[in-house]
Amino acid sequence: MGDKHRVRFEPVGIEIEVDEEQTVLRSASEQGLMLMHGCKEGQCAACKSFVLDGDDIELDRYSTFALPDYEKEEGFTLLCRAHVYEDVTIELLNFDEEMIRSGLPIQEAVAEVVSIDHVTHDLRHLVLRLIEPAEIMFFPGQYMDIKVPGTDETRSFSMANTSSKEDGRLEFVIKVYPDGLFSSFLDTTLGVGDRLDLTGPFGVFTLRDAPDKDLIFVGGGAGLAPILSLLRSMAERGIERKAVFYYGARTAKDLCFVAEIEALREKLPDFQFVPALSEPAEGGDWAGEVGFITDVLKRYEVDLKGAHAYLCGPPPMVEAAMPLLAQLGTPEKHIYYDKFTTTGGED
């Protein structure tokens, strides 16, 4: 371990000590602070902050789309990439004061594969059972890092279930990419009974406590997993907020968990599920919505000033939905998102 330095976060007035060998974000997470973040790989900009005092900061490799050179020169930084070598003061640009102190401890775990099911041609439902420890606490909507066996690499996947308390299980919905490091291993090598190393939980894609606010969920691909976790949690807890889940897929064969999601209306009386296909088969029997999911959202919604929105899926979908939701009136601070990146993030 290296030397430690003080990091003060404003405007919340919280101070922590950070080891030079750790990023600011990882150190904060280990100390129970739930700072805004997404990919942890310098790609999504969710953790972008401003350095108020101190300049001896070095960044691990990152994308200049997340932090352009001119912003870095102005004093902006990415907490998931930043190593500090002196005491610094950092202004959090994106934070939730109610959540910041509610972080759960980051744990190392070993889990065993229970099942791997093909739910579409390129989505897999992976179920693990925790061996050590037997339970990991997480908030619905969070994710774990899974180590790719035989490498030093990890990939991040959101849980689709709500808790590991009863049976030690963690569920994931994982998109398979032709050259994906973990997903290729998942499809060609991993089997029932094999063990995996995990670290977590991470992420701030969690349901905010605002019983008077309507909910809009927008998902695509494996972005189904954390939204399914949130919806399952709402059903378990009896949260009866008005909610609509817009889910985009190419064809009907790309839809999964449809029966379960539609059955949630039995416990969530003010819930509506709106799947849409961008490329429905000609002559098929699809009777639902057609088009990109953002176009469908625009057709359905007129005024979302009183709503909280949760977006999860491929970056192009998230990036298209964010300005649309703002245009429809959703306050920017109440648009919560997870971008599933394909390098370092959700594989």
JSON list of C-alpha atoms in Angstrom, two decimals, residues 182-268:
[
{"chain": "A", "resi": 182, "resn": "PHE", "atom": "CA", "xyz": [-16.45, -12.91, -20.12]},
{"chain": "A", "resi": 183, "resn": "SER", "atom": "CA", "xyz": [-19.41, -13.68, -22.35]},
{"chain": "A", "resi": 184, "resn": "SER", "atom": "CA", "xyz": [-17.32, -15.90, -24.65]},
{"chain": "A", "resi": 185, "resn": "PHE", "atom": "CA", "xyz": [-16.09, -17.75, -21.56]},
{"chain": "A", "resi": 186, "resn": "LEU", "atom": "CA", "xyz": [-19.69, -17.99, -20.36]},
{"chain": "A", "resi": 187, "resn": "ASP", "atom": "CA", "xyz": [-20.87, -19.52, -23.63]},
{"chain": "A", "resi": 188, "resn": "THR", "atom": "CA", "xyz": [-17.96, -21.88, -24.32]},
{"chain": "A", "resi": 189, "resn": "THR", "atom": "CA", "xyz": [-16.35, -22.89, -21.03]},
{"chain": "A", "resi": 190, "resn": "LEU", "atom": "CA", "xyz": [-18.31, -22.07, -17.88]},
{"chain": "A", "resi": 191, "resn": "GLY", "atom": "CA", "xyz": [-20.48, -24.88, -16.51]},
{"chain": "A", "resi": 192, "resn": "VAL", "atom": "CA", "xyz": [-22.72, -25.77, -13.60]},
{"chain": "A", "resi": 193, "resn": "GLY", "atom": "CA", "xyz": [-20.65, -26.28, -10.46]},
{"chain": "A", "resi": 194, "resn": "ASP", "atom": "CA", "xyz": [-17.79, -24.04, -11.57]},
{"chain": "A", "resi": 195, "resn": "ARG", "atom": "CA", "xyz": [-16.76, -21.28, -9.21]},
{"chain": "A", "resi": 196, "resn": "LEU", "atom": "CA", "xyz": [-16.30, -17.57, -9.82]},
{"chain": "A", "resi": 197, "resn": "ASP", "atom": "CA", "xyz": [-14.73, -14.75, -7.79]},
{"chain": "A", "resi": 198, "resn": "LEU", "atom": "CA", "xyz": [-16.89, -11.68, -7.28]},
{"chain": "A", "resi": 199, "resn": "THR", "atom": "CA", "xyz": [-16.50, -8.22, -5.75]},
{"chain": "A", "resi": 200, "resn": "GLY", "atom": "CA", "xyz": [-19.23, -5.75, -4.83]},
{"chain": "A", "resi": 201, "resn": "PRO", "atom": "CA", "xyz": [-21.83, -4.43, -4.63]},
{"chain": "A", "resi": 202, "resn": "PHE", "atom": "CA", "xyz": [-21.36, -1.30, -6.74]},
{"chain": "A", "resi": 203, "resn": "GLY", "atom": "CA", "xyz": [-23.67, 1.17, -8.44]},
{"chain": "A", "resi": 204, "resn": "VAL", "atom": "CA", "xyz": [-26.23, 3.84, -7.58]},
{"chain": "A", "resi": 205, "resn": "PHE", "atom": "CA", "xyz": [-29.02, 2.69, -9.91]},
{"chain": "A", "resi": 206, "resn": "THR", "atom": "CA", "xyz": [-31.34, 2.28, -6.94]},
{"chain": "A", "resi": 207, "resn": "LEU", "atom": "CA", "xyz": [-34.94, 3.28, -6.31]},
{"chain": "A", "resi": 208, "resn": "ARG", "atom": "CA", "xyz": [-35.19, 6.66, -4.60]},
{"chain": "A", "resi": 209, "resn": "ASP", "atom": "CA", "xyz": [-37.79, 7.05, -1.87]},
{"chain": "A", "resi": 210, "resn": "ALA", "atom": "CA", "xyz": [-40.35, 9.41, -3.43]},
{"chain": "A", "resi": 211, "resn": "PRO", "atom": "CA", "xyz": [-43.80, 7.82, -3.03]},
{"chain": "A", "resi": 212, "resn": "ASP", "atom": "CA", "xyz": [-45.58, 10.73, -4.72]},
{"chain": "A", "resi": 213, "resn": "LYS", "atom": "CA", "xyz": [-43.53, 10.50, -7.93]},
{"chain": "A", "resi": 214, "resn": "ASP", "atom": "CA", "xyz": [-44.45, 8.42, -10.97]},
{"chain": "A", "resi": 215, "resn": "LEU", "atom": "CA", "xyz": [-41.82, 6.08, -12.40]},
{"chain": "A", "resi": 216, "resn": "ILE", "atom": "CA", "xyz": [-40.59, 5.68, -15.96]},
{"chain": "A", "resi": 217, "resn": "PHE", "atom": "CA", "xyz": [-38.27, 2.75, -16.74]},
{"chain": "A", "resi": 218, "resn": "VAL", "atom": "CA", "xyz": [-36.56, 2.56, -20.14]},
{"chain": "A", "resi": 219, "resn": "GLY", "atom": "CA", "xyz": [-34.47, -0.50, -20.96]},
{"chain": "A", "resi": 220, "resn": "GLY", "atom": "CA", "xyz": [-32.86, -2.47, -23.72]},
{"chain": "A", "resi": 221, "resn": "GLY", "atom": "CA", "xyz": [-30.81, -5.67, -23.96]},
{"chain": "A", "resi": 222, "resn": "ALA", "atom": "CA", "xyz": [-29.24, -6.77, -20.69]},
{"chain": "A", "resi": 223, "resn": "GLY", "atom": "CA", "xyz": [-30.43, -3.47, -19.21]},
{"chain": "A", "resi": 224, "resn": "LEU", "atom": "CA", "xyz": [-33.44, -5.58, -18.31]},
{"chain": "A", "resi": 225, "resn": "ALA", "atom": "CA", "xyz": [-31.60, -7.01, -15.27]},
{"chain": "A", "resi": 226, "resn": "PRO", "atom": "CA", "xyz": [-31.44, -4.04, -12.88]},
{"chain": "A", "resi": 227, "resn": "ILE", "atom": "CA", "xyz": [-34.89, -2.81, -13.89]},
{"chain": "A", "resi": 228, "resn": "LEU", "atom": "CA", "xyz": [-36.29, -6.27, -13.23]},
{"chain": "A", "resi": 229, "resn": "SER", "atom": "CA", "xyz": [-34.61, -6.15, -9.83]},
{"chain": "A", "resi": 230, "resn": "LEU", "atom": "CA", "xyz": [-36.26, -2.80, -9.07]},
{"chain": "A", "resi": 231, "resn": "LEU", "atom": "CA", "xyz": [-39.69, -4.01, -10.23]},
{"chain": "A", "resi": 232, "resn": "ARG", "atom": "CA", "xyz": [-39.42, -7.24, -8.25]},
{"chain": "A", "resi": 233, "resn": "SER", "atom": "CA", "xyz": [-38.43, -5.19, -5.21]},
{"chain": "A", "resi": 234, "resn": "MET", "atom": "CA", "xyz": [-41.43, -2.89, -5.65]},
{"chain": "A", "resi": 235, "resn": "ALA", "atom": "CA", "xyz": [-43.73, -5.92, -5.81]},
{"chain": "A", "resi": 236, "resn": "GLU", "atom": "CA", "xyz": [-42.17, -7.46, -2.70]},
{"chain": "A", "resi": 237, "resn": "ARG", "atom": "CA", "xyz": [-42.41, -4.22, -0.75]},
{"chain": "A", "resi": 238, "resn": "GLY", "atom": "CA", "xyz": [-45.90, -3.30, -1.89]},
{"chain": "A", "resi": 239, "resn": "ILE", "atom": "CA", "xyz": [-44.82, -0.03, -3.54]},
{"chain": "A", "resi": 240, "resn": "GLU", "atom": "CA", "xyz": [-47.83, 1.08, -5.57]},
{"chain": "A", "resi": 241, "resn": "ARG", "atom": "CA", "xyz": [-46.38, 4.05, -7.44]},
{"chain": "A", "resi": 242, "resn": "LYS", "atom": "CA", "xyz": [-47.58, 4.50, -11.00]},
{"chain": "A", "resi": 243, "resn": "ALA", "atom": "CA", "xyz": [-44.89, 2.93, -13.19]},
{"chain": "A", "resi": 244, "resn": "VAL", "atom": "CA", "xyz": [-44.36, 2.26, -16.90]},
{"chain": "A", "resi": 245, "resn": "PHE", "atom": "CA", "xyz": [-41.57, 0.04, -18.24]},
{"chain": "A", "resi": 246, "resn": "TYR", "atom": "CA", "xyz": [-40.60, 0.72, -21.86]},
{"chain": "A", "resi": 247, "resn": "TYR", "atom": "CA", "xyz": [-38.40, -2.08, -23.19]},
{"chain": "A", "resi": 248, "resn": "GLY", "atom": "CA", "xyz": [-36.88, -2.05, -26.66]},
{"chain": "A", "resi": 249, "resn": "ALA", "atom": "CA", "xyz": [-35.85, -5.11, -28.68]},
{"chain": "A", "resi": 250, "resn": "ARG", "atom": "CA", "xyz": [-35.24, -5.84, -32.34]},
{"chain": "A", "resi": 251, "resn": "THR", "atom": "CA", "xyz": [-37.55, -8.83, -32.83]},
{"chain": "A", "resi": 252, "resn": "ALA", "atom": "CA", "xyz": [-40.00, -10.84, -30.75]},
{"chain": "A", "resi": 253, "resn": "LYS", "atom": "CA", "xyz": [-37.28, -13.47, -30.27]},
{"chain": "A", "resi": 254, "resn": "ASP", "atom": "CA", "xyz": [-35.23, -10.83, -28.40]},
{"chain": "A", "resi": 255, "resn": "LEU", "atom": "CA", "xyz": [-37.84, -10.50, -25.64]},
{"chain": "A", "resi": 256, "resn": "CYS", "atom": "CA", "xyz": [-37.55, -12.46, -22.40]},
{"chain": "A", "resi": 257, "resn": "PHE", "atom": "CA", "xyz": [-39.14, -12.56, -18.93]},
{"chain": "A", "resi": 258, "resn": "VAL", "atom": "CA", "xyz": [-42.27, -11.12, -20.54]},
{"chain": "A", "resi": 259, "resn": "ALA", "atom": "CA", "xyz": [-44.72, -13.36, -18.67]},
{"chain": "A", "resi": 260, "resn": "GLU", "atom": "CA", "xyz": [-43.17, -12.53, -15.30]},
{"chain": "A", "resi": 261, "resn": "ILE", "atom": "CA", "xyz": [-43.08, -8.81, -16.00]},
{"chain": "A", "resi": 262, "resn": "GLU", "atom": "CA", "xyz": [-46.71, -8.75, -17.11]},
{"chain": "A", "resi": 263, "resn": "ALA", "atom": "CA", "xyz": [-47.69, -10.80, -14.04]},
{"chain": "A", "resi": 264, "resn": "LEU", "atom": "CA", "xyz": [-46.26, -8.06, -11.83]},
{"chain": "A", "resi": 265, "resn": "ARG", "atom": "CA", "xyz": [-49.48, -6.15, -12.43]},
{"chain": "A", "resi": 266, "resn": "GLU", "atom": "CA", "xyz": [-51.14, -8.47, -9.92]},
{"chain": "A", "resi": 267, "resn": "LYS", "atom": "CA", "xyz": [-49.01, -6.89, -7.19]},
{"chain": "A", "resi": 268, "resn": "LEU", "atom": "CA", "xyz": [-48.43, -3.52, -8.87]}
]
